[in-house]
XYZ file of C-alpha atoms in Angstrom:
677
model
C 22.909 24.565 29.060
C 23.111 20.746 29.335
C 24.111 18.406 26.546
C 20.503 17.312 26.107
C 19.083 20.817 26.046
C 17.431 21.847 22.809
C 18.845 24.501 20.519
C 16.296 26.427 18.421
C 15.904 24.593 15.088
C 17.648 27.318 13.107
C 20.652 26.097 11.177
C 22.061 29.526 10.432
C 24.861 29.186 12.999
C 25.828 25.715 11.738
C 24.809 26.099 8.114
C 24.775 29.546 6.569
C 27.481 30.798 8.909
C 29.844 28.022 7.860
C 28.906 28.467 4.203
C 29.552 32.185 4.311
C 32.922 31.648 5.984
C 33.939 29.142 3.308
C 32.475 31.201 0.444
C 30.118 28.449 -0.681
C 28.145 29.849 -3.626
C 24.859 28.339 -2.414
C 22.572 29.566 0.304
C 20.927 26.775 2.254
C 17.674 28.603 2.888
C 17.225 29.859 -0.668
C 13.975 29.335 -2.563
C 13.775 26.259 -4.743
C 14.851 26.728 -8.351
C 11.974 24.436 -9.275
C 8.525 25.284 -7.935
C 7.396 21.679 -8.321
C 9.746 20.573 -5.532
C 8.524 23.111 -3.013
C 4.935 22.348 -3.948
C 5.536 18.604 -3.580
C 6.848 19.039 -0.041
C 3.921 21.251 0.901
C 1.435 18.709 -0.498
C 3.127 15.875 1.359
C 3.020 17.838 4.595
C -0.587 18.917 4.231
C -1.677 15.356 3.398
C -1.506 14.565 7.113
C -3.447 17.704 7.976
C -0.314 19.610 8.895
C 0.190 17.501 12.011
C 2.970 15.272 10.719
C 6.712 15.897 10.841
C 8.033 19.349 10.047
C 9.128 20.124 6.537
C 12.878 20.215 5.816
C 14.699 23.112 7.452
C 16.724 23.741 4.310
C 16.484 22.820 0.659
C 18.691 23.444 -2.369
C 18.976 22.260 -5.950
C 22.497 21.563 -7.197
C 23.819 20.642 -10.644
C 26.821 18.489 -11.526
C 29.121 18.723 -14.541
C 26.776 16.525 -16.575
C 23.956 19.067 -16.034
C 22.039 16.605 -13.834
C 20.122 18.231 -10.990
C 20.165 16.886 -7.430
C 17.702 18.189 -4.856
C 19.335 18.408 -1.415
C 17.114 18.298 1.684
C 18.516 19.135 5.124
C 16.681 18.361 8.354
C 17.938 19.782 11.664
C 17.287 18.596 15.236
C 18.560 20.526 18.245
C 19.440 17.524 20.393
C 22.612 15.491 20.685
C 21.172 12.011 20.166
C 18.608 12.738 17.444
C 20.682 12.300 14.283
C 19.328 8.952 13.052
C 17.251 5.923 14.028
C 18.128 2.639 12.274
C 16.281 -0.685 12.212
C 17.658 -4.192 12.754
C 18.874 -4.292 9.132
C 20.863 -1.085 9.695
C 18.488 0.856 7.429
C 16.704 4.125 8.139
C 13.779 3.076 10.344
C 10.839 4.937 8.801
C 8.270 2.117 8.668
C 6.360 0.407 11.467
C 5.779 -3.341 11.730
C 2.380 -2.664 10.134
C 4.179 -1.185 7.092
C 2.928 2.305 7.868
C 5.005 5.527 8.234
C 6.805 5.609 11.587
C 6.035 9.242 12.341
C 7.732 9.357 15.774
C 11.042 8.429 14.112
C 10.433 10.663 11.100
C 9.613 13.608 13.314
C 12.195 12.903 15.996
C 15.370 12.117 14.040
C 17.090 14.364 11.520
C 18.179 11.809 8.895
C 14.857 9.964 9.134
C 12.984 13.197 8.419
C 15.227 14.074 5.474
C 14.866 10.591 3.948
C 11.095 10.767 4.448
C 10.822 13.971 2.455
C 13.272 12.724 -0.167
C 10.730 9.958 -0.786
C 8.090 12.659 -1.181
C 10.091 14.018 -4.110
C 10.305 10.534 -5.651
C 6.524 10.404 -5.369
C 5.515 13.882 -6.466
C 8.246 15.039 -8.869
C 10.291 13.721 -11.793
C 13.531 13.732 -9.753
C 14.937 10.237 -9.274
C 18.080 10.999 -7.200
C 17.945 13.041 -4.000
C 20.517 13.841 -1.321
C 19.050 13.650 2.206
C 21.084 15.236 4.996
C 20.369 15.106 8.710
C 22.109 17.392 11.184
C 22.054 17.780 14.965
C 23.598 20.463 17.136
C 23.972 21.264 20.820
C 26.125 23.347 23.128
C 28.398 21.447 25.474
C 29.074 22.330 29.108
C 31.618 24.932 27.994
C 29.132 26.630 25.685
C 30.868 25.400 22.547
C 28.683 24.363 19.619
C 28.966 20.661 18.697
C 27.302 19.043 15.686
C 26.881 15.788 13.737
C 25.969 15.222 10.081
C 24.443 12.186 8.323
C 24.436 12.160 4.504
C 22.206 9.692 2.632
C 21.250 8.976 -0.984
C 17.604 8.288 -1.864
C 16.734 7.113 -5.386
C 14.614 4.896 -7.594
C 17.569 2.522 -7.803
C 17.598 1.836 -4.052
C 13.779 1.870 -3.926
C 13.744 4.941 -1.697
C 15.310 3.164 1.280
C 18.259 5.550 1.623
C 21.964 4.629 1.557
C 24.682 6.217 3.629
C 27.171 7.964 1.340
C 30.061 8.658 3.741
C 30.995 10.352 7.017
C 31.245 14.155 6.913
C 31.992 16.805 9.526
C 30.837 19.824 7.488
C 29.092 20.772 4.241
C 32.198 21.266 2.116
C 31.218 18.322 -0.099
C 28.531 20.648 -1.507
C 31.062 23.235 -2.700
C 31.236 23.662 -6.456
C 34.780 22.289 -6.697
C 33.890 19.222 -4.563
C 30.394 18.443 -5.794
C 31.327 16.369 -8.857
C 33.581 14.107 -6.791
C 30.785 13.761 -4.256
C 28.296 12.737 -6.982
C 30.827 10.237 -8.363
C 30.914 8.625 -4.915
C 27.107 8.605 -4.911
C 26.996 6.839 -8.275
C 29.400 4.175 -7.036
C 27.034 3.144 -4.259
C 25.488 -0.262 -4.734
C 23.279 -2.686 -2.886
C 23.840 -6.429 -2.874
C 21.141 -8.586 -4.426
C 20.266 -9.834 -0.937
C 19.825 -6.263 0.308
C 17.703 -5.365 -2.714
C 15.533 -8.454 -2.191
C 14.920 -7.477 1.431
C 13.955 -3.954 0.404
C 11.659 -5.267 -2.344
C 9.956 -7.629 0.110
C 9.435 -4.733 2.484
C 8.068 -2.486 -0.255
C 5.742 -5.218 -1.508
C 4.238 -5.557 1.955
C 3.768 -1.786 2.056
C 2.016 -1.991 -1.324
C -0.423 -4.554 0.062
C -1.173 -2.264 3.008
C -1.779 0.696 0.692
C -3.927 -1.342 -1.704
C -6.086 -2.601 1.126
C -6.509 0.943 2.412
C -7.402 2.255 -1.044
C -9.919 -0.479 -1.804
C -11.544 -0.137 1.587
C -11.855 3.614 1.093
C -13.354 3.349 -2.407
C -15.628 0.461 -1.414
C -16.993 2.259 1.631
C -17.125 5.870 0.418
C -17.378 5.991 -3.378
C -20.776 4.749 -4.467
C -21.944 3.944 -7.965
C -18.668 2.508 -9.253
C -18.730 -0.943 -10.821
C -15.786 -3.319 -10.553
C -14.792 -2.397 -14.114
C -15.001 1.313 -13.265
C -12.582 0.780 -10.402
C -10.079 -1.065 -12.579
C -10.229 1.572 -15.312
C -9.998 4.482 -12.867
C -6.842 3.042 -11.320
C -5.331 2.297 -14.743
C -6.224 5.730 -16.138
C -4.947 7.592 -13.083
C -1.611 5.780 -13.105
C -1.050 6.340 -16.844
C -1.961 10.032 -16.530
C 0.449 10.587 -13.641
C 3.467 8.724 -15.073
C 4.598 11.360 -17.559
C 7.345 11.059 -20.169
C 10.611 12.822 -19.319
C 10.961 16.034 -21.311
C 7.820 15.296 -23.309
C 4.714 14.859 -21.161
C 4.480 16.312 -17.658
C 2.759 14.093 -15.064
C -0.825 15.089 -14.287
C -1.053 16.658 -10.831
C -4.010 16.707 -8.466
C -4.090 20.495 -8.720
C -4.581 20.243 -12.506
C -8.102 18.952 -11.931
C -10.272 22.060 -11.438
C -13.716 20.406 -11.163
C -14.976 22.708 -13.912
C -18.301 22.654 -15.806
C -16.595 23.996 -18.931
C -17.176 21.906 -22.056
C -14.096 19.843 -23.016
C -12.374 20.991 -19.844
C -14.011 18.827 -17.214
C -11.797 16.718 -14.986
C -12.424 13.673 -17.199
C -11.423 15.614 -20.326
C -8.165 16.699 -18.686
C -7.332 13.142 -17.591
C -8.073 11.703 -21.051
C -5.926 14.327 -22.808
C -3.010 13.438 -20.580
C -3.529 9.707 -21.201
C -3.585 10.263 -24.964
C -0.404 12.374 -24.811
C 1.338 9.657 -22.818
C 0.332 6.847 -25.182
C 1.359 8.869 -28.253
C 4.799 9.700 -26.842
C 5.277 6.078 -25.821
C 4.743 5.234 -29.511
C 2.143 2.582 -28.913
C 0.646 1.256 -32.172
C -2.319 3.375 -33.224
C -4.861 0.541 -33.091
C -3.719 -0.461 -29.595
C -3.705 3.142 -28.418
C -7.236 3.647 -29.733
C -8.522 0.494 -28.033
C -7.087 1.586 -24.675
C -8.549 5.071 -25.040
C -11.977 3.678 -25.986
C -12.014 1.411 -22.951
C -10.996 4.153 -20.497
C -13.201 6.870 -22.008
C -16.480 5.206 -21.119
C -15.608 5.356 -17.432
C -13.515 8.523 -17.119
C -15.896 10.747 -19.147
C -19.045 9.425 -17.427
C -21.387 12.229 -16.319
C -21.780 10.946 -12.767
C -18.008 10.935 -12.209
C -17.692 14.494 -13.539
C -20.689 15.903 -11.680
C -19.628 18.589 -9.205
C -20.826 18.230 -5.625
C -19.545 20.425 -2.814
C -17.076 21.996 -5.228
C -15.434 18.718 -6.307
C -16.064 15.872 -8.747
C -16.021 12.240 -7.702
C -13.342 11.706 -10.348
C -10.976 14.172 -8.690
C -11.650 12.633 -5.289
C -10.884 9.094 -6.485
C -7.898 10.332 -8.525
C -6.466 11.971 -5.401
C -6.898 8.808 -3.325
C -5.148 6.666 -5.927
C -2.197 9.057 -6.267
C -1.803 9.490 -2.505
C -2.003 5.786 -1.680
C -0.216 4.222 -4.640
C 1.741 6.884 -6.504
C 4.969 6.447 -4.596
C 5.245 2.735 -5.334
C 4.833 2.851 -9.084
C 7.034 5.947 -9.417
C 10.077 4.456 -7.700
C 10.253 1.785 -10.398
C 9.616 -1.223 -8.178
C 10.122 -4.299 -10.358
C 7.272 -6.341 -9.009
C 3.913 -7.492 -10.315
C 2.344 -4.270 -9.029
C -0.935 -4.580 -10.884
C -1.035 -8.266 -10.025
C -1.209 -7.307 -6.372
C -3.720 -4.610 -7.260
C -5.690 -7.172 -9.236
C -5.830 -9.723 -6.410
C -6.779 -7.095 -3.862
C -9.618 -5.704 -5.985
C -11.131 -9.076 -6.712
C -10.809 -10.209 -3.126
C -13.277 -7.402 -2.395
C -15.512 -7.676 -5.404
C -15.203 -11.076 -7.022
C -16.209 -11.814 -10.600
C -19.811 -11.546 -11.612
C -19.101 -14.461 -13.982
C -18.250 -16.632 -10.973
C -14.693 -17.058 -12.231
C -12.896 -15.898 -9.122
C -10.924 -19.119 -8.786
C -9.943 -18.918 -12.451
C -8.189 -15.585 -11.981
C -5.490 -16.144 -9.386
C -2.234 -14.240 -9.208
C 0.844 -16.450 -9.447
C 3.154 -15.569 -6.520
C 6.220 -13.697 -7.759
C 8.667 -16.373 -6.542
C 6.690 -19.061 -8.390
C 6.594 -16.880 -11.515
C 10.378 -16.609 -11.318
C 10.633 -20.397 -10.971
C 8.485 -20.942 -14.074
C 10.666 -18.500 -16.015
C 13.875 -20.288 -15.018
C 12.418 -23.725 -15.749
C 11.519 -22.499 -19.249
C 15.215 -21.489 -19.611
C 14.465 -17.867 -20.438
C 17.448 -15.684 -21.372
C 18.144 -12.428 -23.213
C 17.509 -14.016 -26.627
C 14.315 -15.873 -25.733
C 10.888 -15.132 -27.217
C 8.290 -15.723 -24.482
C 4.535 -16.009 -24.706
C 1.671 -16.617 -22.277
C -1.763 -17.720 -23.521
C -3.715 -16.659 -20.385
C -1.683 -13.683 -19.287
C -3.955 -12.263 -16.580
C -2.235 -9.216 -15.132
C 0.978 -10.133 -17.036
C 2.832 -11.159 -13.880
C 4.534 -14.083 -15.645
C 5.610 -11.871 -18.544
C 6.914 -9.226 -16.135
C 9.025 -11.912 -14.456
C 10.262 -13.128 -17.844
C 11.113 -9.586 -18.932
C 13.104 -8.965 -15.761
C 15.049 -12.208 -16.274
C 15.804 -11.276 -19.892
C 16.949 -7.765 -18.962
C 19.155 -9.090 -16.156
C 20.750 -11.615 -18.513
C 21.391 -8.848 -21.042
C 23.111 -6.701 -18.406
C 25.314 -9.627 -17.376
C 26.440 -10.406 -20.898
C 26.508 -7.185 -22.920
C 29.349 -4.773 -22.182
C 28.563 -2.036 -24.707
C 26.083 0.531 -23.273
C 24.690 1.295 -26.737
C 24.291 -2.380 -27.609
C 22.658 -3.010 -24.226
C 20.171 -0.183 -24.776
C 19.156 -1.563 -28.174
C 18.790 -5.057 -26.730
C 16.593 -3.797 -23.890
C 14.344 -2.027 -26.395
C 14.086 -5.183 -28.492
C 13.228 -7.332 -25.469
C 10.392 -5.015 -24.489
C 8.996 -4.443 -27.965
C 9.568 -7.768 -29.763
C 10.316 -10.671 -27.415
C 7.185 -10.839 -25.239
C 3.617 -11.695 -26.185
C 0.580 -12.159 -23.967
C -3.074 -12.970 -24.643
C -5.954 -12.049 -22.344
C -9.626 -12.339 -23.260
C -11.257 -10.439 -20.353
C -11.214 -6.686 -21.204
C -10.742 -5.393 -17.641
C -7.972 -7.897 -16.916
C -6.381 -7.041 -20.278
C -6.245 -3.402 -19.200
C -4.375 -4.396 -16.053
C -1.911 -6.430 -18.113
C -1.202 -3.459 -20.400
C -0.791 -1.183 -17.383
C 1.537 -3.642 -15.656
C 3.852 -3.881 -18.652
C 3.874 -0.090 -19.078
C 4.832 0.308 -15.432
C 7.544 -2.322 -15.666
C 9.235 -0.682 -18.648
C 6.647 -0.564 -21.437
C 6.797 -4.089 -22.762
C 3.099 -3.764 -23.562
C 3.477 -3.725 -27.354
C 2.315 -7.305 -27.820
C -0.308 -7.701 -25.092
C -3.367 -8.694 -27.116
C -7.032 -8.657 -26.114
C -7.830 -11.909 -27.935
C -9.059 -15.444 -27.322
C -5.911 -17.566 -27.491
C -7.933 -20.697 -28.346
C -10.006 -19.395 -31.254
C -8.846 -15.920 -32.276
C -5.047 -16.164 -32.300
C -2.937 -17.383 -35.204
C 0.542 -17.176 -33.653
C 1.428 -13.796 -35.141
C 2.385 -10.429 -33.701
C -0.382 -7.857 -33.376
C -0.644 -4.113 -34.023
C 1.037 -3.519 -37.342
C 2.924 -6.820 -37.593
C 0.015 -9.128 -38.249
C 1.910 -10.882 -41.053
C 4.919 -11.811 -38.897
C 5.021 -15.029 -36.882
C 6.017 -14.652 -33.236
C 9.038 -17.009 -32.949
C 8.191 -18.311 -29.471
C 10.756 -20.608 -27.864
C 9.530 -20.326 -24.257
C 5.997 -20.820 -22.982
C 4.881 -20.029 -19.419
C 1.340 -20.431 -18.149
C -1.039 -20.471 -15.208
C -4.269 -21.332 -17.063
C -7.896 -20.961 -16.008
C -8.601 -24.348 -14.455
C -12.213 -24.358 -15.608
C -11.075 -24.676 -19.228
C -11.062 -28.056 -20.941
C -8.614 -30.533 -19.431
C -8.176 -28.302 -16.362
C -6.494 -25.870 -18.780
C -4.363 -28.341 -20.747
C -6.180 -27.197 -23.882
C -4.059 -24.021 -23.705
C -0.880 -26.065 -23.345
C -1.602 -28.233 -26.374
C -2.423 -25.234 -28.555
C 0.644 -23.210 -27.552
C 3.148 -26.061 -27.818
C 1.839 -27.054 -31.253
C 2.494 -23.493 -32.484
C 6.175 -23.656 -31.422
C 9.147 -25.096 -33.294
C 11.641 -25.345 -30.429
C 12.346 -24.406 -26.825
C 10.871 -25.193 -23.421
C 7.617 -24.711 -21.541
C 6.689 -24.629 -17.871
C 3.120 -24.520 -16.602
C 1.510 -24.581 -13.175
C -1.825 -26.375 -13.195
C -4.170 -28.479 -11.067
C -2.512 -31.819 -10.315
C -5.601 -33.672 -11.506
C -4.683 -32.594 -15.037
C -1.827 -35.104 -14.878
C -3.754 -37.907 -13.220
C -6.897 -38.370 -15.279
C -8.743 -35.094 -15.915
C -6.830 -34.290 -19.129
C -5.898 -37.723 -20.453
C -6.707 -37.132 -24.117
C -4.935 -33.757 -24.207
C -1.887 -35.247 -22.497
C -1.626 -38.176 -24.896
C -1.771 -35.824 -27.883
C 0.826 -33.511 -26.325
C 3.277 -36.383 -25.786
C 2.979 -37.384 -29.446
C 4.860 -34.177 -30.280
C 6.553 -32.951 -27.104
C 8.558 -34.361 -24.184
C 7.621 -34.143 -20.510
C 10.924 -33.670 -18.678
C 9.763 -32.884 -15.133
C 6.756 -33.019 -12.825
C 6.972 -30.936 -9.643
C 4.410 -31.298 -6.858
C 3.817 -27.868 -5.267
C 2.626 -26.946 -1.732
C -1.142 -27.269 -1.348
C -1.335 -23.823 0.292
C 0.547 -22.106 -2.544
C -2.490 -19.985 -3.449
C -3.618 -19.639 0.157
C -6.554 -17.280 0.478
C -7.654 -17.728 -3.134
C -7.595 -21.456 -3.836
C -6.600 -24.633 -2.000
C -6.270 -26.978 -4.978
C -3.205 -29.195 -5.305
C -1.010 -28.006 -8.167
C 1.914 -29.368 -10.156
C 4.425 -27.707 -12.421
C 5.016 -29.606 -15.662
C 8.102 -28.847 -17.758
C 8.295 -29.728 -21.465
C 10.871 -29.803 -24.227
C 9.135 -28.571 -27.367
C 8.816 -30.379 -30.698
C 10.449 -33.614 -29.572
C 8.183 -36.666 -29.275
C 8.107 -38.312 -25.842
C 9.492 -41.860 -26.034
C 8.624 -44.540 -23.506
C 12.257 -44.642 -22.296
C 12.507 -40.893 -21.688
C 13.334 -40.194 -18.048
C 10.988 -37.844 -16.203
C 12.200 -36.080 -13.060
C 9.553 -36.228 -10.317
C 10.132 -33.744 -7.493
C 8.131 -33.490 -4.270
C 8.302 -29.742 -3.599
C 5.547 -29.632 -0.988
C 8.143 -28.305 1.445
C 9.364 -25.259 -0.480
C 10.791 -23.516 2.577
C 8.048 -20.887 2.846
C 5.571 -20.757 5.709
C 2.271 -19.172 4.704
C -0.471 -17.747 6.887
C -3.494 -15.683 5.934
C -3.696 -12.202 7.319
C -6.943 -11.403 9.055
C -9.590 -9.479 7.134
C -7.924 -10.078 3.787
C -8.363 -13.392 2.045
C -5.929 -12.405 -0.689
C -3.181 -11.260 1.636
C -0.726 -13.942 2.678
C 2.120 -13.531 5.115
C 5.277 -15.344 3.992
C 8.103 -16.405 6.252
C 11.302 -18.007 5.023
C 11.267 -20.979 7.350
C 13.767 -23.324 5.703
C 16.131 -21.953 3.009
C 13.305 -21.148 0.599
C 15.381 -19.335 -2.011
C 18.003 -22.088 -2.030
C 15.283 -24.729 -2.433
C 13.814 -22.959 -5.470
C 17.247 -22.739 -7.066
C 17.891 -26.426 -6.389
C 14.653 -27.379 -8.155
C 15.860 -25.514 -11.256
C 19.188 -27.355 -11.152
C 17.562 -30.752 -10.548
C 15.312 -30.311 -13.575
C 18.242 -29.213 -15.715
C 21.013 -31.527 -14.513
C 19.404 -34.349 -12.531
C 20.143 -36.195 -9.292
C 23.766 -34.996 -9.031
C 22.430 -31.626 -7.837
C 20.708 -33.046 -4.736
C 21.816 -31.016 -1.704
C 18.870 -29.877 0.405
C 16.281 -32.349 -0.866
C 16.319 -35.976 0.181
C 16.172 -38.912 -2.195
C 12.559 -39.435 -1.111
C 11.760 -36.043 -2.640
C 13.456 -36.696 -5.979
C 12.597 -39.633 -8.229
C 13.659 -40.532 -11.778
C 11.241 -42.719 -13.692
C 9.401 -43.189 -16.970
C 5.810 -42.694 -18.022
C 3.682 -44.386 -20.637
C 3.136 -41.838 -23.449
C -0.096 -43.614 -24.335
C -1.628 -43.262 -20.845
C -1.700 -39.535 -20.172
C -2.639 -40.071 -16.527
C 0.663 -41.070 -14.895
C 2.328 -37.652 -14.657
C 2.179 -37.403 -10.845
C 4.565 -39.979 -9.399
C 6.575 -40.138 -6.197
C 9.496 -42.188 -4.951
C 8.346 -45.743 -4.093
C 8.146 -46.602 -0.422
C 10.356 -49.556 0.636
C 8.008 -52.310 1.892
C 10.557 -55.133 2.487
C 11.231 -55.323 6.247
C 14.821 -54.900 7.432
C 16.537 -56.728 10.327
C 15.933 -53.619 12.430
C 12.223 -53.756 11.596
C 12.175 -57.472 12.655
C 13.910 -56.793 15.989
C 11.511 -53.936 16.732
C 8.500 -56.140 15.981
C 9.786 -58.937 18.284
C 10.520 -56.402 21.034
C 7.030 -54.930 20.719
C 5.501 -58.412 20.912
C 7.514 -59.401 24.019
C 6.563 -56.141 25.696
C 2.898 -56.876 25.024
C 3.276 -60.475 26.288
C 4.832 -59.307 29.560
C 2.107 -56.727 30.067
C -0.543 -59.432 29.662
C 1.191 -61.693 32.193
C 1.360 -58.882 34.726
C -2.357 -58.296 34.325
C -3.155 -61.993 35.044
C -3.865 -62.247 38.809
C -3.679 -66.075 38.757
C -0.191 -66.058 37.288
C 2.181 -67.546 39.936
C 4.902 -65.152 38.844
């Protein structure tokens, strides 16, 4: 038998035989101790019609000394060179350039297959930490059995990418006496922030692919669903399938029986699970009731629960949502998930109120910039008066939680601070009911900071107080972030004036149409400067919202409750080159491909430092892109300035002009046939 010749994919000689010899108290081919795991793998396999990669050759469930369970999946390939396939970033290569599963790699390589099915458990079960093992074996020219083992960790923390744990030559790390030390090594694994950012970028692109697929499917094949129905079906499905550890089990596709029975239709089952989730999450009763009322009208609709060909439309749509999106919101990806969902849906459907351009998702890197410019930290109280899908608040919450982790050493104190951040230090207002539902969902997904997301008109119906049981308490906002609807008065500056006037201290950063600072909001601006200071004006790339809007925007940064004096210095920054190259992807106006063309992340950080500390922080930007000057507080239309262009000619300019003239004179002489020269 040659080195390349296949050995039957039966690991008994390499696995059970070795285990028996070493008296390992686990049997690799035992049944799962938890039926949910086996069922999850079967569902994942059958999703592709049974034609995808084989299911794991072995599966066990082990427990450490802290009583935490770790599923272990082992995939075997009977070829020498089929242990693992890595990509250019030295990560398990399970995704194609189109951000779709790379089935040839998953099926052909042992570790790739194990990591693939470990992700299935992240998707379909409550387990968050899985050990994925790949193994290859072959007989050499002497007939001796040779083998290789690859051991990887797949978890919510590493976003399902898979991290190599260590090199092993056998399975002894699974022995009872070795397992705790092995798990300690697993827990000490970490990814650098750069590695995590790369993985997040990759996952976000996969999300866009899945969202496009889902919307196309529903749009083409599920008739009779309004745009609001679609939003509420996605929100309801996600809430019902999240579950609460030890309290509420996630709703499974198999739980929907498509029954005619009164109070036991598919819609009834989904609503009961949603109610259980909201109760266990301890949402205020009035908020819980408003969410349930909104979802009920869609989910309990007769047409959705009508049985045709043995299945309701509700179950069919529920299944599509779980299959296409479930993995991404269950791995705990800290991104504006529903923001992407939101943009994708409205790229297909638009707003019947012709407000499409008013509802534009702020790119995540711009949201992060706004948060940093508003100087958000763990003790900040942040509000947003046009919260949309809550993308800005999600970014603020992440910044606050990160700051808390950096500065609080006590685990108990950190836990209490995290709870306070999510429940007390964020407030968002959204008037459109369907968009409000997305904002609530987004904050639930990102850690349940939804307590103070209010379905109110921030201009007429909000008095600056908490909602839901704390209506008598003022929200002590000291950071304001905003991307307003540009159709509002003053291009949206009406929101800025109202919010700033309700604050006693702090900072604000807003992204708005540039015309708001050059004449379209003069009266609002003059009134704002009577009470607050403009400290920076940042001109953004014109293609920032490529695919949704092409208006020129500026970011304005304010210091709250300090009158702007005529001698106050304003920092004007030309940020039209932000380092990102943007190009629309075909067939999707809302999908933009980003390429880091010129130190984009460093440029964004430098803008933050320039606004905070001034010209001394100039490194990447030129002096033509940074300009200190004053404005007239009584004008309100001089907020968009740039560095003056030098018009006085230099000696070099003079010499060039003379040279150009002499060159022209000579050319004329050469053209003159009567010239004796």
